[in-house]
Short mmCIF file of N, CA and C in Angstrom, two decimals:
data_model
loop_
_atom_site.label_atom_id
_atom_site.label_comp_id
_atom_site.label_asym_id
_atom_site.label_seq_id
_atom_site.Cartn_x
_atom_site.Cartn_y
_atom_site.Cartn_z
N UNK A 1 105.39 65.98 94.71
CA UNK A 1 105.66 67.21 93.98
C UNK A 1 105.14 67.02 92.55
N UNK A 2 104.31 68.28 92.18
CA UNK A 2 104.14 67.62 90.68
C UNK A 2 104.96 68.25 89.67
N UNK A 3 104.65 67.58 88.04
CA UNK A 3 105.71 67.65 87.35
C UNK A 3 106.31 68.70 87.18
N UNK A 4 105.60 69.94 87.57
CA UNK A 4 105.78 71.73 86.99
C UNK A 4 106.85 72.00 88.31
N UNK A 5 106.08 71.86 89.35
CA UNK A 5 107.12 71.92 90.73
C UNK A 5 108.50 71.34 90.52
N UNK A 6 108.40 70.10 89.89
CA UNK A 6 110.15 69.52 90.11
C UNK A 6 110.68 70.27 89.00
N UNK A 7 109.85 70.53 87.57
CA UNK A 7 110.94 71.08 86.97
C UNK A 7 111.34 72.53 87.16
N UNK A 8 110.79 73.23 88.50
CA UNK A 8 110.89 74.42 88.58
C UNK A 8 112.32 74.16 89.57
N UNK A 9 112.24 73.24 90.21
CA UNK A 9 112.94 72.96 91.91
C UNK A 9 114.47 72.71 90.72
N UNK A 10 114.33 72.00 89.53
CA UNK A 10 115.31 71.57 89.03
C UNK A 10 116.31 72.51 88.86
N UNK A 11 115.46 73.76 87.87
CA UNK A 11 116.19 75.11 87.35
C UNK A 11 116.68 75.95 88.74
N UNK A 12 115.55 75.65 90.05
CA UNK A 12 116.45 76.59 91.12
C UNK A 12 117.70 75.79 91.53
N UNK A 13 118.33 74.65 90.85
CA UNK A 13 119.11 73.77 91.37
C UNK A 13 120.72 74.07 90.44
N UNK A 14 120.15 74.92 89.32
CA UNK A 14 121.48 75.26 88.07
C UNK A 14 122.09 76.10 88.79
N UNK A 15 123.20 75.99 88.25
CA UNK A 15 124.35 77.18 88.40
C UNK A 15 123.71 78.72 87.65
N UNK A 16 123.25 78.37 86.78
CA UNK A 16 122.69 79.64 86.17
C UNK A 16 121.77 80.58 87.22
N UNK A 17 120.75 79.51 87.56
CA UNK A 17 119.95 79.96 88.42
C UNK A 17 120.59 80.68 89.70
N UNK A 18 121.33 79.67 90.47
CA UNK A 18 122.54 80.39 92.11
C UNK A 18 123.01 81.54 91.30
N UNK A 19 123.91 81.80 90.07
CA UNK A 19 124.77 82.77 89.96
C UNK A 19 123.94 84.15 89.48
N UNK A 20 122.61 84.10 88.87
CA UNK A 20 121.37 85.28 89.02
C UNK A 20 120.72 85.52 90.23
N UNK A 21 120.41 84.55 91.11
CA UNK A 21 119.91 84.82 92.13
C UNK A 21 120.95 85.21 93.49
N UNK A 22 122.58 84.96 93.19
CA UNK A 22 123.71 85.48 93.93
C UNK A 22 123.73 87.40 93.40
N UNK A 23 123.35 87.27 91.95
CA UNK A 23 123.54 89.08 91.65
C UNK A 23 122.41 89.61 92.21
N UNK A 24 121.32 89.19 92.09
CA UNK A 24 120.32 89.87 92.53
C UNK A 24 120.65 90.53 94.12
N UNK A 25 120.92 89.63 94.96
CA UNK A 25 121.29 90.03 96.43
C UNK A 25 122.31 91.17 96.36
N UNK A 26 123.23 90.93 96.07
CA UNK A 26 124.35 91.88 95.77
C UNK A 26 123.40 93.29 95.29
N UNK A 27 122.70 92.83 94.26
CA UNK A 27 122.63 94.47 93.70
C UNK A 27 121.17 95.13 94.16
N UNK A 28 120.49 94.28 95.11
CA UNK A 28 119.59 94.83 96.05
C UNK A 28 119.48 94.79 97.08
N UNK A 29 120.40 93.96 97.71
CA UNK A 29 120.58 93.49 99.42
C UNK A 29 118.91 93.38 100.32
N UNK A 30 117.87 94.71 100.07
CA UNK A 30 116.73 94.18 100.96
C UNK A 30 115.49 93.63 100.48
N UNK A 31 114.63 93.44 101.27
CA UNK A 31 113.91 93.02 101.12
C UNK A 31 112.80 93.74 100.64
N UNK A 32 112.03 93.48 99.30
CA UNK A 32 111.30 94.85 98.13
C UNK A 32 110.05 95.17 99.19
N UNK A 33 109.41 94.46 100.28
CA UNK A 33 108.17 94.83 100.69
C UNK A 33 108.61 95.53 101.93
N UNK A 34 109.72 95.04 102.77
CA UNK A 34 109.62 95.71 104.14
C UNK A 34 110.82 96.77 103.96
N UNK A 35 111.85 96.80 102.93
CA UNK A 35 113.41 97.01 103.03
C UNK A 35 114.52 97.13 103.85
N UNK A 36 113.94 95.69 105.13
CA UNK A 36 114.78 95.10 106.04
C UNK A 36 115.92 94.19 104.73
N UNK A 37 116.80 94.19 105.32
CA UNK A 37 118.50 93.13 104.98
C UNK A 37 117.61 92.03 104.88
N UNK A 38 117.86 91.16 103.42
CA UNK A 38 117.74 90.07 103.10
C UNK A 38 118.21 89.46 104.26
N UNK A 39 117.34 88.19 104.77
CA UNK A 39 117.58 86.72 105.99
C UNK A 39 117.93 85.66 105.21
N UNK A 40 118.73 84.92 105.69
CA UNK A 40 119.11 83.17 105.19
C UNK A 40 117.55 82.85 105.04
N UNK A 41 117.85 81.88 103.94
CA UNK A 41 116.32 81.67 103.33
C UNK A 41 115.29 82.53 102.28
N UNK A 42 116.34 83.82 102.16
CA UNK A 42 114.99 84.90 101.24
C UNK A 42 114.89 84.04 99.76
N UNK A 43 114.07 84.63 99.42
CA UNK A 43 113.41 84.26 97.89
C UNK A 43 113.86 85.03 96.67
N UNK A 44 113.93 84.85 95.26
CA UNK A 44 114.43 85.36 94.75
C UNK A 44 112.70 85.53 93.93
N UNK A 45 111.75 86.48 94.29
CA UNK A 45 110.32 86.06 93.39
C UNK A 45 110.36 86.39 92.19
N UNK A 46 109.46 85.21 91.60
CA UNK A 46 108.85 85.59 89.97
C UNK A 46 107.72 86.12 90.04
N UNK A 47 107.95 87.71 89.60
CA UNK A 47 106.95 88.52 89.65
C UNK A 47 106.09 87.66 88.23
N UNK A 48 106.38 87.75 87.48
CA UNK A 48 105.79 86.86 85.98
C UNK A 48 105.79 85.29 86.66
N UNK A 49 104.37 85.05 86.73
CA UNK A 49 103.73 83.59 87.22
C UNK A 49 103.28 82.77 86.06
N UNK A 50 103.32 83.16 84.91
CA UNK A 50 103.27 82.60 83.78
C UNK A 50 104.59 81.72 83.60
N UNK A 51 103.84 79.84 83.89
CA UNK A 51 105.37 78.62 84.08
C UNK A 51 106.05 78.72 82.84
N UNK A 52 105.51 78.95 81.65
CA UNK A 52 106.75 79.10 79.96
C UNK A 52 107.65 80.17 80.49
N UNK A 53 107.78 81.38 81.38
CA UNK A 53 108.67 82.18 81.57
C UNK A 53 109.33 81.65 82.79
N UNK A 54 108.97 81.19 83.11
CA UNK A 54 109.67 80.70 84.56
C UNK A 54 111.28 80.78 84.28
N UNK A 55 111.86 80.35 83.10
CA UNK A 55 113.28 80.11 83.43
C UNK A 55 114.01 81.39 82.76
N UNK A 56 113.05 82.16 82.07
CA UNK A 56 113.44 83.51 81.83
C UNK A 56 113.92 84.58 82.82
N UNK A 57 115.45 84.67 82.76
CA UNK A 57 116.05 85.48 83.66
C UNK A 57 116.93 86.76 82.73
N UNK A 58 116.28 86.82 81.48
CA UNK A 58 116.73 87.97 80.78
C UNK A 58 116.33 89.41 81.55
N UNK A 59 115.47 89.56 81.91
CA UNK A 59 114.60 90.81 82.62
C UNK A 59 114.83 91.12 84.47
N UNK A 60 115.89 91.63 85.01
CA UNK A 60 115.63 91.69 86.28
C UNK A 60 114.62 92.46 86.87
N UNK A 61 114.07 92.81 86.04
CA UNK A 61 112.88 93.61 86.35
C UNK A 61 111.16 92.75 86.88
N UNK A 62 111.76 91.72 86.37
CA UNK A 62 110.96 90.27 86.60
C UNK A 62 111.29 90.12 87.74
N UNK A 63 111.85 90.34 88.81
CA UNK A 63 111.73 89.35 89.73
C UNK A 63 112.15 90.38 91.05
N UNK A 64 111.98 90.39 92.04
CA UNK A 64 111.90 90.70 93.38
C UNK A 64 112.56 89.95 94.78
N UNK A 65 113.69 90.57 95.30
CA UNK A 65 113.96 89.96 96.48
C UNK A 65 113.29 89.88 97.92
N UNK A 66 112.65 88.96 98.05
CA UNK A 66 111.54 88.90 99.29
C UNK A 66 112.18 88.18 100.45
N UNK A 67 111.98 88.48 101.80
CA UNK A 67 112.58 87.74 102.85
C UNK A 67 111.26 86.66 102.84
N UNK A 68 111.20 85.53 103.41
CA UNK A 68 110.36 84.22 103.39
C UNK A 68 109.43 84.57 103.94
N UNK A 69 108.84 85.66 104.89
CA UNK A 69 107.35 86.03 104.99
C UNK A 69 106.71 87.32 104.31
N UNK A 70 107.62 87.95 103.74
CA UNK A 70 107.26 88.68 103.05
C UNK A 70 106.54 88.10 101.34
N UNK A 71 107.39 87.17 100.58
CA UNK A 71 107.13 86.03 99.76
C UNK A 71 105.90 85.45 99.86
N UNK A 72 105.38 84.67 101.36
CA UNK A 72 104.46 84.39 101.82
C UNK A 72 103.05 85.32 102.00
N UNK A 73 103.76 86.31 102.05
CA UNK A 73 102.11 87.08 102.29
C UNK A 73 101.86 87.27 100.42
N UNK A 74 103.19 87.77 99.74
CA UNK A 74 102.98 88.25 98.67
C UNK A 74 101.97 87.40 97.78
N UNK A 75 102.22 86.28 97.74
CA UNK A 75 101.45 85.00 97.05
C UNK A 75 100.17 84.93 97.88
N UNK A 76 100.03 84.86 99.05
CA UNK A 76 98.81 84.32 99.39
C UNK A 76 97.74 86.03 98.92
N UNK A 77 98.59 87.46 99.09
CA UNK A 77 97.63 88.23 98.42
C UNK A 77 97.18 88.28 97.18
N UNK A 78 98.38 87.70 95.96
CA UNK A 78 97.80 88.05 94.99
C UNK A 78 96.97 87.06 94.35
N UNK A 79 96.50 85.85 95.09
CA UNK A 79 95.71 85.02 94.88
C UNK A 79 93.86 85.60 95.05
N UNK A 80 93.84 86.57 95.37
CA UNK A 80 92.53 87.13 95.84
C UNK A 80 92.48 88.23 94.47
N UNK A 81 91.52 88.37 93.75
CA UNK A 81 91.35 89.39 92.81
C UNK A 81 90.72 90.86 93.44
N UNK A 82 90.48 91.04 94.61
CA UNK A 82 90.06 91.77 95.54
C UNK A 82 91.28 92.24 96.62
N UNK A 83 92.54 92.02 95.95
CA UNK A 83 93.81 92.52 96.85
C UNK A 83 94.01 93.77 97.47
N UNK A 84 93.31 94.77 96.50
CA UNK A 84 93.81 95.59 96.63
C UNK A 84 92.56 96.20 97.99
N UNK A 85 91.50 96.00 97.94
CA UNK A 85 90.48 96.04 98.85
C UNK A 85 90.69 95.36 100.27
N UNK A 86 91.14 94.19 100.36
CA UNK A 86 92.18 93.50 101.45
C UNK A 86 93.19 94.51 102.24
N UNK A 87 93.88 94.90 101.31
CA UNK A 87 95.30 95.96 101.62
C UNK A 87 94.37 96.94 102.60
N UNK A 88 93.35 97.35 101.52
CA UNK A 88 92.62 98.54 102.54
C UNK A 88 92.24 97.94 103.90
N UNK A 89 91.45 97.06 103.83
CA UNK A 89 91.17 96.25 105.28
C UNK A 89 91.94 96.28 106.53
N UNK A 90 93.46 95.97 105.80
CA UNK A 90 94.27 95.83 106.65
C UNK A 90 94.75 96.96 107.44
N UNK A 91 94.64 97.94 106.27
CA UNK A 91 95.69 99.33 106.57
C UNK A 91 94.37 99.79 108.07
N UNK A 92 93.30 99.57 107.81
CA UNK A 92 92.52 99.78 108.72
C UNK A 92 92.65 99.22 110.26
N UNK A 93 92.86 97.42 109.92
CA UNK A 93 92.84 96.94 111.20
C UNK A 93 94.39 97.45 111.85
N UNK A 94 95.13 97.15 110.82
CA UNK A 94 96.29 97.84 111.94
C UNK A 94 96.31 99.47 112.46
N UNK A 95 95.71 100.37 111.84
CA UNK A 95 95.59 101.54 112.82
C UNK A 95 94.35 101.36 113.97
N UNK A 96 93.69 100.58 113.70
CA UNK A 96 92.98 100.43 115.13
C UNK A 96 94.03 99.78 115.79
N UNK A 97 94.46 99.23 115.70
CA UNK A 97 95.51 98.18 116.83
C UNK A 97 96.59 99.51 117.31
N UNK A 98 96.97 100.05 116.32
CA UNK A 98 97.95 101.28 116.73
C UNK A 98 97.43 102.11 117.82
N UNK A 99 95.94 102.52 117.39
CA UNK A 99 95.58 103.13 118.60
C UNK A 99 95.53 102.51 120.21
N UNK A 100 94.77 101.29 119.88
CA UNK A 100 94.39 100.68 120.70
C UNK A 100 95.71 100.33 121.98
N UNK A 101 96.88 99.92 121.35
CA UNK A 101 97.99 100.05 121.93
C UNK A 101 99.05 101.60 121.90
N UNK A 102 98.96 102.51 121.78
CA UNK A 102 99.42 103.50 122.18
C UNK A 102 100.97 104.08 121.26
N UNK A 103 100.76 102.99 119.91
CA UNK A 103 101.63 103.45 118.71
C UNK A 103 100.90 104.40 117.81
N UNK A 104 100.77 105.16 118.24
CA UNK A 104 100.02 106.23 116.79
C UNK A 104 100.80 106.88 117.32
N UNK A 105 101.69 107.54 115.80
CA UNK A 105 102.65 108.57 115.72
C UNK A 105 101.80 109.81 115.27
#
């Protein structure tokens, strides 16, 4: 793990950290991409990826409750500067699949 990782793993390890990331659930219960019920395991995301803010939990506006594949896609999209062109891609391949299988509403 390197040094940025442990000291991130450290702060998700405070009480400060459990007792913001315990309100957050409470005062959003789902999940921000699908708005299925938070699963054992969801994420509490840092929308702000900038590591000096990392332990900044003044702003709940900063951060997002993600279930663990939702989290997962979120990061691996916004790693592409072409996301939003992707999104389109997708929105595409899945209505062919919709058709193709007999879900088109």
């Amino acid at each position: 793990m390197s040094k940025i990782q442990n000291k991130k793993s450290k702060f998700r390890s405070t009480s400060t950290w459990k007792s913001f990331r315990k309100s957050m659930k409470y005062k959003r219960k789902n999940d921000a991409v699908t708005g299925r019920p938070l699963l054992k395991g969801w994420n509490l995301h840092h929308c702000d990826l900038n590591e000096t803010h990392y332990e900044d939990i003044s702003n709940e506006d900063n951060f997002e409750c993600l279930n663990k594949t939702s989290h997962e896609v979120i990061h691996w999209l916004f790693r592409y500067k072409n996301w939003r062109e992707i999104l389109k891609n997708i929105e595409t391949l899945l209505e062919k699949m919709e058709k193709l299988n007999g879900r088109v509403e």
